[in-house]
Amino acid sequence: MTTKRKRLLVQLHVPPIPADSGSARRLLGHLQYFKKRSEYFEVDAISCQSFNNLLWNREQEGALSDLVNNFYLYKTNISDYIYSHSKSFYYQRLLKHQLPIGCDYYSPPGYVKFARRIVSTNRYDIIWANGGASENWICHSGISTIKTIIDIHDIAANNCLAMKDFGHRKGLKFDYDSSFRKEIKLLDKFNAIVINSLEEVEQLKPHLPHHKLFWIPHLVENQDANTVMPLYEDRAFQYDLLFVGNGRHQPNVEGINFFLKEIFPKIVCYKPDVKMAIAGTVSELVHLDHAFKENVDCLGFIPDLAKLYLQARMMICPLLNGAGTKVKLQEAMVYALPIVTTNVGASGLNLVNGHNALIEDEPATYAEQVLRLLNHPEFANQLSDAILTTFKSNYSNQAVYTQLDRLFGITDVSEMPT
């Protein structure tokens, strides 16, 4: 069957390659979906290079060539820089307030003009926006004939609230209720709203038309995998515990240091030979007691985590703050890895305490659950089987592709992802 392909422009707020963060991994998964559905879509991408922050390099630009037909990168100038930072100065320095929801700090006038010119020249059918930095040129550019979709990644108001005591936001005022109301008005301008968290879907339902809301989890399954994954009980484990995190995301830094201070000593007390791996750039920011130096390997950034996931007995995610779903846990599901997490870590995912994961907030109980898995391999096997079932039903490529196909009204798919 021959189908007229839809012209699609995808706005990228971060480079998708390397996929070293949850946002990058999500962008990469969607671009791979569009490539897999190339008989339905002709895809371009657009992004903005900040004046003083070289977000994109030549390698990252080149990596997109296999995924999109054209990549349009706007490089901000000194005028854009002054415009954006005047906003920052006004709100954060003078008013002592976080940047408001929908602020055009990330989309200065030069970028808006550039984007509108690209849109008017190329006759797109669909624009796919990511995050909240794009409302200016999507919602106010006179393109009512184009279908607009926004993947929010996280509810911005939730994220601002979770991050209000971290980094440059510490001490800044934030009015959650008014910010959430403003965000709802902005989101309602779009034809469709993509959400990765079941919890956030329920939060938005009372405020937005249900037909606009689409739950679409992250795509985390390796499409190029050609080897059979060994059963959990047949694996040769090198590590008992695994934590993966990006050091730029402060909840990761807070969470792993909380674990090492409040929980890990309790585990070592009963199992002195326990071995833990910390992967990702967060490993550069851990505060490790010298007494536990032999128990913990800080591995740094690892481009391909597949081998490490298969070498670990369990995945820990002791986060205390944050919004949205945790990609690290979905990746752990791919490898049927038992999960011990907090309620924050489990939020938005199909995780049920005692059924397919262990969910605890109190340090002593968290340590007890880790020891339970270490001391009872048969229970770890049960959790492994349950989490793999959950993954196949909700988070596998096939399950997520089905959700994306529903969003785009694709019903005659001849090829599912392998």
Short mmCIF file of C-alpha atoms in Angstrom, two decimals:
data_model
loop_
_atom_site.label_atom_id
_atom_site.label_comp_id
_atom_site.label_asym_id
_atom_site.label_seq_id
_atom_site.Cartn_x
_atom_site.Cartn_y
_atom_site.Cartn_z
CA MET A 1 0.00 0.00 0.00
CA THR A 2 1.35 3.43 -0.96
CA THR A 3 0.79 6.20 1.57
CA LYS A 4 1.43 9.89 1.16
CA ARG A 5 4.12 10.68 3.68
CA LYS A 6 3.51 13.36 6.29
CA ARG A 7 6.15 16.08 6.57
CA LEU A 8 7.23 16.31 10.19
CA LEU A 9 9.44 18.86 11.98
CA VAL A 10 10.84 17.70 15.34
CA GLN A 11 12.11 20.33 17.77
CA LEU A 12 15.11 19.03 19.74
CA HIS A 13 15.84 20.73 23.05
CA VAL A 14 18.96 18.58 23.63
CA PRO A 15 21.10 16.45 21.31
CA PRO A 16 19.72 12.89 21.21
CA ILE A 17 23.18 11.40 20.67
CA PRO A 18 24.87 10.39 22.90
CA ALA A 19 21.80 9.24 24.82
CA ASP A 20 23.34 10.20 28.17
CA SER A 21 20.18 11.51 29.84
CA GLY A 22 16.51 10.61 30.04
CA SER A 23 15.54 13.41 27.66
CA ALA A 24 18.18 12.43 25.10
CA ARG A 25 17.19 8.77 25.29
CA ARG A 26 13.55 9.70 24.72
CA LEU A 27 14.35 11.88 21.70
CA LEU A 28 16.50 9.15 20.18
CA GLY A 29 13.75 6.58 20.63
CA HIS A 30 11.21 8.77 18.86
CA LEU A 31 13.55 9.56 15.97
CA GLN A 32 14.19 5.83 15.58
CA TYR A 33 10.43 5.26 15.50
CA PHE A 34 10.02 7.81 12.70
CA LYS A 35 12.83 6.15 10.76
CA LYS A 36 11.19 2.76 11.24
CA ARG A 37 7.96 4.29 9.93
CA SER A 38 9.66 6.04 7.00
CA GLU A 39 6.86 5.03 4.66
CA TYR A 40 4.60 7.35 6.68
CA PHE A 41 6.93 10.22 7.63
CA GLU A 42 9.49 12.55 6.10
CA VAL A 43 11.33 14.05 9.06
CA ASP A 44 13.35 17.23 9.64
CA ALA A 45 14.72 18.48 12.96
CA ILE A 46 15.41 21.90 14.43
CA SER A 47 17.34 23.10 17.47
CA CYS A 48 19.05 26.12 18.99
CA GLN A 49 22.73 26.55 19.87
CA SER A 50 23.05 28.86 22.87
CA PHE A 51 25.48 31.74 22.62
CA ASN A 52 27.57 30.68 25.61
CA ASN A 53 26.71 26.98 25.83
CA LEU A 54 27.88 24.80 22.94
CA LEU A 55 25.13 22.22 23.22
CA TRP A 56 25.83 20.81 19.75
CA ASN A 57 29.13 19.73 18.19
CA ARG A 58 29.90 18.43 14.70
CA GLU A 59 29.77 14.79 15.78
CA GLN A 60 26.32 15.24 17.28
CA GLU A 61 25.07 17.05 14.20
CA GLY A 62 26.52 14.36 11.96
CA ALA A 63 24.90 11.60 14.00
CA LEU A 64 21.47 12.96 13.05
CA SER A 65 22.08 12.39 9.34
CA ASP A 66 20.90 8.77 9.60
CA LEU A 67 17.71 9.78 11.39
CA VAL A 68 16.43 12.95 9.69
CA ASN A 69 16.45 14.40 6.20
CA ASN A 70 17.44 17.94 7.24
CA PHE A 71 18.72 19.43 10.48
CA TYR A 72 18.32 23.16 11.06
CA LEU A 73 20.50 24.56 13.83
CA TYR A 74 20.09 28.18 14.88
CA LYS A 75 23.15 29.74 16.52
CA THR A 76 22.17 32.55 18.83
CA ASN A 77 23.96 35.89 18.62
CA ILE A 78 24.85 38.55 21.15
CA SER A 79 21.42 40.18 20.82
CA ASP A 80 19.71 36.89 21.66
CA TYR A 81 22.07 36.40 24.57
CA ILE A 82 21.29 39.85 25.99
CA TYR A 83 17.54 39.28 25.49
CA SER A 84 17.52 35.92 27.27
CA HIS A 85 19.74 36.98 30.12
CA SER A 86 17.76 40.15 30.71
CA LYS A 87 14.85 37.80 31.42
CA SER A 88 17.02 35.80 33.78
CA PHE A 89 18.26 38.95 35.53
CA TYR A 90 14.77 40.38 35.92
CA TYR A 91 13.10 37.27 37.33
CA GLN A 92 15.91 35.57 39.20
CA ARG A 93 18.06 38.45 40.40
CA LEU A 94 15.54 41.27 40.89
CA LEU A 95 12.34 39.40 41.74
CA LYS A 96 14.12 36.39 43.31
CA HIS A 97 11.70 34.17 41.42
CA GLN A 98 12.17 31.16 39.17
CA LEU A 99 11.75 31.78 35.46
CA PRO A 100 7.98 31.56 34.86
CA ILE A 101 6.35 28.73 32.93
CA GLY A 102 6.39 29.56 29.22
CA CYS A 103 9.17 32.14 29.54
CA ASP A 104 10.99 32.61 26.22
CA TYR A 105 14.43 32.46 27.82
CA TYR A 106 15.23 29.42 25.68
CA SER A 107 13.64 30.80 22.51
CA PRO A 108 14.87 34.38 21.96
CA PRO A 109 13.55 36.49 19.04
CA GLY A 110 16.26 35.41 16.58
CA TYR A 111 15.41 31.74 17.08
CA VAL A 112 11.68 32.44 16.77
CA LYS A 113 12.19 34.19 13.40
CA PHE A 114 14.49 31.41 12.21
CA ALA A 115 11.99 28.71 13.16
CA ARG A 116 9.05 30.51 11.55
CA ARG A 117 11.02 30.87 8.33
CA ILE A 118 11.81 27.14 8.29
CA VAL A 119 8.17 26.29 8.94
CA SER A 120 6.79 28.66 6.29
CA THR A 121 9.26 27.39 3.68
CA ASN A 122 8.79 23.64 4.11
CA ARG A 123 5.02 23.14 4.35
CA TYR A 124 5.02 20.73 7.28
CA ASP A 125 1.99 18.66 8.22
CA ILE A 126 3.06 18.10 11.83
CA ILE A 127 5.32 19.84 14.32
CA TRP A 128 6.54 17.78 17.27
CA ALA A 129 7.80 19.94 20.16
CA ASN A 130 9.75 18.72 23.18
CA GLY A 131 9.58 20.24 26.64
CA GLY A 132 8.28 23.73 27.33
CA ALA A 133 10.81 25.90 25.48
CA SER A 134 8.98 25.97 22.16
CA GLU A 135 5.58 27.58 22.79
CA ASN A 136 6.68 30.94 21.37
CA TRP A 137 7.27 29.89 17.81
CA ILE A 138 4.77 27.03 17.70
CA CYS A 139 1.74 28.60 19.36
CA HIS A 140 2.10 32.13 18.06
CA SER A 141 3.34 31.83 14.51
CA GLY A 142 0.13 31.65 12.51
CA ILE A 143 0.41 27.98 11.59
CA SER A 144 -3.08 26.84 12.53
CA THR A 145 -3.23 24.43 9.60
CA ILE A 146 -0.35 22.37 11.00
CA LYS A 147 -1.00 19.70 13.63
CA THR A 148 1.05 20.48 16.74
CA ILE A 149 2.15 17.87 19.24
CA ILE A 150 4.10 18.50 22.42
CA ASP A 151 5.96 15.84 24.35
CA ILE A 152 6.17 17.46 27.77
CA HIS A 153 8.75 14.97 29.18
CA ASP A 154 7.67 16.17 32.65
CA ILE A 155 4.96 18.55 33.83
CA ALA A 156 7.05 21.72 34.02
CA ALA A 157 5.42 22.96 37.23
CA ASN A 158 6.16 19.62 38.93
CA ASN A 159 9.76 19.76 37.80
CA CYS A 160 10.19 23.36 38.97
CA LEU A 161 8.79 22.41 42.36
CA ALA A 162 11.05 19.36 42.66
CA MET A 163 14.15 21.35 41.67
CA LYS A 164 13.46 24.53 43.65
CA ASP A 165 16.14 23.85 46.26
CA PHE A 166 18.89 22.79 43.84
CA GLY A 167 21.66 24.79 42.20
CA HIS A 168 20.84 28.30 40.98
CA ARG A 169 17.16 27.79 41.88
CA LYS A 170 17.88 27.54 45.58
CA GLY A 171 16.15 30.34 47.47
CA LEU A 172 14.07 31.47 44.49
CA LYS A 173 10.32 31.85 44.94
CA PHE A 174 7.94 29.61 43.02
CA ASP A 175 4.14 29.76 42.98
CA TYR A 176 3.10 26.24 42.02
CA ASP A 177 -0.64 26.78 41.65
CA SER A 178 -0.43 29.79 39.33
CA SER A 179 2.39 28.15 37.33
CA PHE A 180 0.37 24.96 36.86
CA ARG A 181 -2.67 26.93 35.68
CA LYS A 182 -0.52 28.80 33.16
CA GLU A 183 1.01 25.55 31.95
CA ILE A 184 -2.44 24.07 31.36
CA LYS A 185 -3.37 27.06 29.16
CA LEU A 186 -0.19 26.66 27.14
CA LEU A 187 -0.65 22.91 26.69
CA ASP A 188 -4.24 23.36 25.56
CA LYS A 189 -2.95 25.25 22.51
CA PHE A 190 -1.55 21.99 21.13
CA ASN A 191 -3.54 19.38 19.23
CA ALA A 192 -1.98 16.52 21.16
CA ILE A 193 -0.03 16.22 24.43
CA VAL A 194 2.36 13.32 24.91
CA ILE A 195 3.08 12.25 28.49
CA ASN A 196 5.49 9.57 29.70
CA SER A 197 4.15 9.24 33.26
CA LEU A 198 0.89 7.53 34.17
CA GLU A 199 0.77 9.65 37.31
CA GLU A 200 1.01 12.85 35.28
CA VAL A 201 -1.69 11.64 32.88
CA GLU A 202 -4.06 11.38 35.85
CA GLN A 203 -2.97 14.82 37.07
CA LEU A 204 -3.75 16.44 33.71
CA LYS A 205 -7.04 14.65 33.00
CA PRO A 206 -9.25 17.00 35.04
CA HIS A 207 -7.82 20.06 33.25
CA LEU A 208 -7.47 19.12 29.57
CA PRO A 209 -9.61 17.36 26.94
CA HIS A 210 -9.03 13.62 27.27
CA HIS A 211 -8.72 13.15 23.51
CA LYS A 212 -5.57 15.29 23.55
CA LEU A 213 -3.72 13.18 26.14
CA PHE A 214 -1.50 10.30 25.01
CA TRP A 215 0.50 8.12 27.40
CA ILE A 216 3.67 7.09 25.57
CA PRO A 217 6.53 5.63 27.65
CA HIS A 218 10.20 5.95 26.79
CA LEU A 219 11.62 3.69 24.09
CA VAL A 220 14.57 1.97 25.76
CA GLU A 221 14.87 -1.40 24.07
CA ASN A 222 17.96 -1.85 21.92
CA GLN A 223 16.63 -2.34 18.40
CA ASP A 224 19.95 -3.74 17.19
CA ALA A 225 20.18 -6.49 19.78
CA ASN A 226 20.71 -9.87 18.11
CA THR A 227 21.66 -11.99 21.10
CA VAL A 228 19.38 -13.93 23.41
CA MET A 229 19.24 -12.45 26.92
CA PRO A 230 20.22 -15.05 29.53
CA LEU A 231 17.73 -15.88 32.24
CA TYR A 232 18.27 -14.02 35.49
CA GLU A 233 19.05 -17.21 37.41
CA ASP A 234 21.73 -18.21 34.86
CA ARG A 235 23.75 -14.98 34.98
CA ALA A 236 27.25 -14.55 36.39
CA PHE A 237 26.90 -11.55 38.68
CA GLN A 238 29.84 -9.22 39.22
CA TYR A 239 27.88 -6.67 41.24
CA ASP A 240 25.13 -6.98 43.83
CA LEU A 241 23.82 -3.42 43.41
CA LEU A 242 23.75 -1.03 40.47
CA PHE A 243 22.95 2.67 40.31
CA VAL A 244 22.97 4.64 37.05
CA GLY A 245 22.68 8.40 36.87
CA ASN A 246 23.53 11.61 35.05
CA GLY A 247 25.45 13.98 37.32
CA ARG A 248 23.78 17.03 35.75
CA HIS A 249 20.48 15.94 37.29
CA GLN A 250 20.68 16.99 40.93
CA PRO A 251 18.14 14.44 42.28
CA ASN A 252 20.55 11.71 41.13
CA VAL A 253 23.38 13.29 43.11
CA GLU A 254 21.20 13.75 46.17
CA GLY A 255 19.74 10.24 45.91
CA ILE A 256 22.98 8.28 45.61
CA ASN A 257 24.69 10.26 48.37
CA PHE A 258 21.67 9.71 50.63
CA PHE A 259 21.93 5.99 49.90
CA LEU A 260 25.67 5.84 50.60
CA LYS A 261 25.27 7.70 53.89
CA GLU A 262 22.01 6.36 55.31
CA ILE A 263 21.38 2.96 53.71
CA PHE A 264 24.58 1.38 52.43
CA PRO A 265 26.28 1.14 55.87
CA LYS A 266 23.30 -0.92 57.12
CA ILE A 267 23.72 -3.31 54.20
CA VAL A 268 27.48 -3.67 54.67
CA CYS A 269 26.94 -4.35 58.37
CA TYR A 270 25.10 -7.60 57.54
CA LYS A 271 26.90 -8.38 54.25
CA PRO A 272 30.48 -7.06 54.42
CA ASP A 273 31.40 -8.39 50.97
CA VAL A 274 28.56 -6.62 49.12
CA LYS A 275 29.69 -5.09 45.83
CA MET A 276 28.12 -2.05 44.18
CA ALA A 277 28.63 -0.29 40.84
CA ILE A 278 27.81 3.37 40.18
CA ALA A 279 27.67 4.23 36.47
CA GLY A 280 27.22 7.55 34.72
CA THR A 281 28.65 10.99 35.37
CA VAL A 282 27.02 10.97 38.81
CA SER A 283 29.86 8.69 39.91
CA GLU A 284 32.14 11.74 39.84
CA LEU A 285 30.01 13.46 42.49
CA VAL A 286 29.56 10.76 45.13
CA HIS A 287 30.70 11.19 48.73
CA LEU A 288 32.07 7.77 49.59
CA ASP A 289 33.25 6.87 53.07
CA HIS A 290 36.79 5.48 52.90
CA ALA A 291 35.60 2.43 54.86
CA PHE A 292 33.49 1.37 51.86
CA LYS A 293 36.10 2.01 49.16
CA GLU A 294 36.47 -1.71 48.39
CA ASN A 295 32.71 -2.20 48.19
CA VAL A 296 31.98 0.41 45.51
CA ASP A 297 33.23 0.83 41.94
CA CYS A 298 32.62 4.28 40.42
CA LEU A 299 32.66 3.51 36.70
CA GLY A 300 31.93 6.89 35.13
CA PHE A 301 30.05 7.28 31.85
CA ILE A 302 29.52 4.01 29.96
CA PRO A 303 28.13 4.36 26.40
CA ASP A 304 26.54 0.89 26.37
CA LEU A 305 25.16 -0.35 29.68
CA ALA A 306 23.85 -3.71 28.43
CA LYS A 307 26.74 -5.77 29.81
CA LEU A 308 26.62 -3.99 33.16
CA TYR A 309 22.87 -4.55 33.55
CA LEU A 310 23.42 -8.28 33.02
CA GLN A 311 26.20 -8.32 35.62
CA ALA A 312 24.10 -6.81 38.44
CA ARG A 313 21.75 -8.62 40.82
CA MET A 314 19.49 -5.61 41.29
CA MET A 315 18.91 -2.00 40.34
CA ILE A 316 18.58 0.59 43.09
CA CYS A 317 16.92 3.98 42.63
CA PRO A 318 16.83 5.76 46.02
CA LEU A 319 15.65 9.14 44.71
CA LEU A 320 14.16 11.66 47.14
CA ASN A 321 13.09 14.30 44.59
CA GLY A 322 12.29 14.57 40.90
CA ALA A 323 9.44 14.55 38.42
CA GLY A 324 8.33 12.26 35.60
CA THR A 325 9.43 8.69 35.03
CA LYS A 326 12.93 7.33 35.58
CA VAL A 327 14.44 6.00 32.36
CA LYS A 328 17.05 4.05 34.33
CA LEU A 329 14.26 1.86 35.73
CA GLN A 330 12.74 1.21 32.33
CA GLU A 331 16.19 0.22 31.07
CA ALA A 332 16.54 -2.14 34.04
CA MET A 333 13.22 -3.72 33.04
CA VAL A 334 14.64 -4.60 29.62
CA TYR A 335 17.11 -6.89 31.39
CA ALA A 336 14.58 -8.26 33.91
CA LEU A 337 16.55 -6.70 36.75
CA PRO A 338 14.88 -6.66 40.19
CA ILE A 339 14.29 -3.08 41.33
CA VAL A 340 14.48 -1.50 44.78
CA THR A 341 13.34 2.10 44.67
CA THR A 342 11.56 4.87 46.55
CA ASN A 343 8.07 6.18 45.88
CA VAL A 344 9.64 9.09 43.98
CA GLY A 345 11.64 6.66 41.84
CA ALA A 346 8.59 4.51 41.13
CA SER A 347 6.26 7.41 40.30
CA GLY A 348 4.57 7.23 36.93
CA LEU A 349 5.59 3.61 36.26
CA ASN A 350 3.55 0.39 36.48
CA LEU A 351 5.39 -0.72 39.62
CA VAL A 352 3.58 -2.38 42.54
CA ASN A 353 5.40 -2.92 45.81
CA GLY A 354 6.01 -6.60 46.45
CA HIS A 355 4.69 -7.67 43.05
CA ASN A 356 7.17 -6.46 40.43
CA ALA A 357 9.39 -4.16 42.53
CA LEU A 358 10.28 -3.24 46.09
CA ILE A 359 9.32 0.35 46.99
CA GLU A 360 10.54 1.81 50.28
CA ASP A 361 11.36 5.29 51.57
CA GLU A 362 12.62 4.61 55.10
CA PRO A 363 16.40 3.87 55.15
CA ALA A 364 16.30 0.85 57.49
CA THR A 365 13.45 -0.80 55.57
CA TYR A 366 15.14 -0.03 52.25
CA ALA A 367 18.29 -1.81 53.49
CA GLU A 368 16.20 -4.78 54.67
CA GLN A 369 14.64 -5.18 51.22
CA VAL A 370 18.04 -5.09 49.52
CA LEU A 371 19.30 -7.77 51.92
CA ARG A 372 16.12 -9.79 51.32
CA LEU A 373 16.93 -9.98 47.61
CA LEU A 374 20.57 -10.83 48.27
CA ASN A 375 19.72 -13.57 50.78
CA HIS A 376 16.79 -15.12 48.91
CA PRO A 377 17.67 -15.80 45.24
CA GLU A 378 14.30 -17.47 44.62
CA PHE A 379 12.50 -14.24 45.52
CA ALA A 380 14.85 -12.27 43.26
CA ASN A 381 13.93 -14.69 40.45
CA GLN A 382 10.22 -14.05 41.06
CA LEU A 383 10.71 -10.28 40.88
CA SER A 384 12.79 -10.71 37.72
CA ASP A 385 9.99 -12.66 36.03
CA ALA A 386 7.35 -10.15 37.13
CA ILE A 387 9.25 -7.07 35.96
CA LEU A 388 9.96 -8.67 32.57
CA THR A 389 6.23 -9.34 32.13
CA THR A 390 5.50 -5.70 33.00
CA PHE A 391 8.11 -4.53 30.51
CA LYS A 392 6.77 -6.63 27.63
CA SER A 393 3.19 -5.46 28.24
CA ASN A 394 3.88 -1.74 28.70
CA TYR A 395 7.41 -0.64 27.80
CA SER A 396 8.75 -2.85 25.01
CA ASN A 397 9.32 -1.32 21.59
CA GLN A 398 6.27 -3.14 20.28
CA ALA A 399 4.04 -1.80 23.08
CA VAL A 400 5.28 1.79 22.70
CA TYR A 401 5.14 1.70 18.89
CA THR A 402 1.51 0.69 19.21
CA GLN A 403 0.86 3.82 21.29
CA LEU A 404 2.70 6.04 18.80
CA ASP A 405 0.81 4.49 15.89
CA ARG A 406 -2.45 5.32 17.69
CA LEU A 407 -1.33 8.94 18.07
CA PHE A 408 -0.70 9.23 14.33
CA GLY A 409 -3.68 7.13 13.24
CA ILE A 410 -1.52 4.42 11.66
CA THR A 411 -3.51 1.20 11.38
CA ASP A 412 -1.97 -0.66 8.45
CA VAL A 413 1.54 -1.24 9.76
CA SER A 414 3.37 -3.87 7.76
CA GLU A 415 6.43 -4.08 9.99
CA MET A 416 6.78 -4.01 13.76
CA PRO A 417 10.10 -3.23 15.48
CA THR A 418 12.52 -6.08 16.02
#
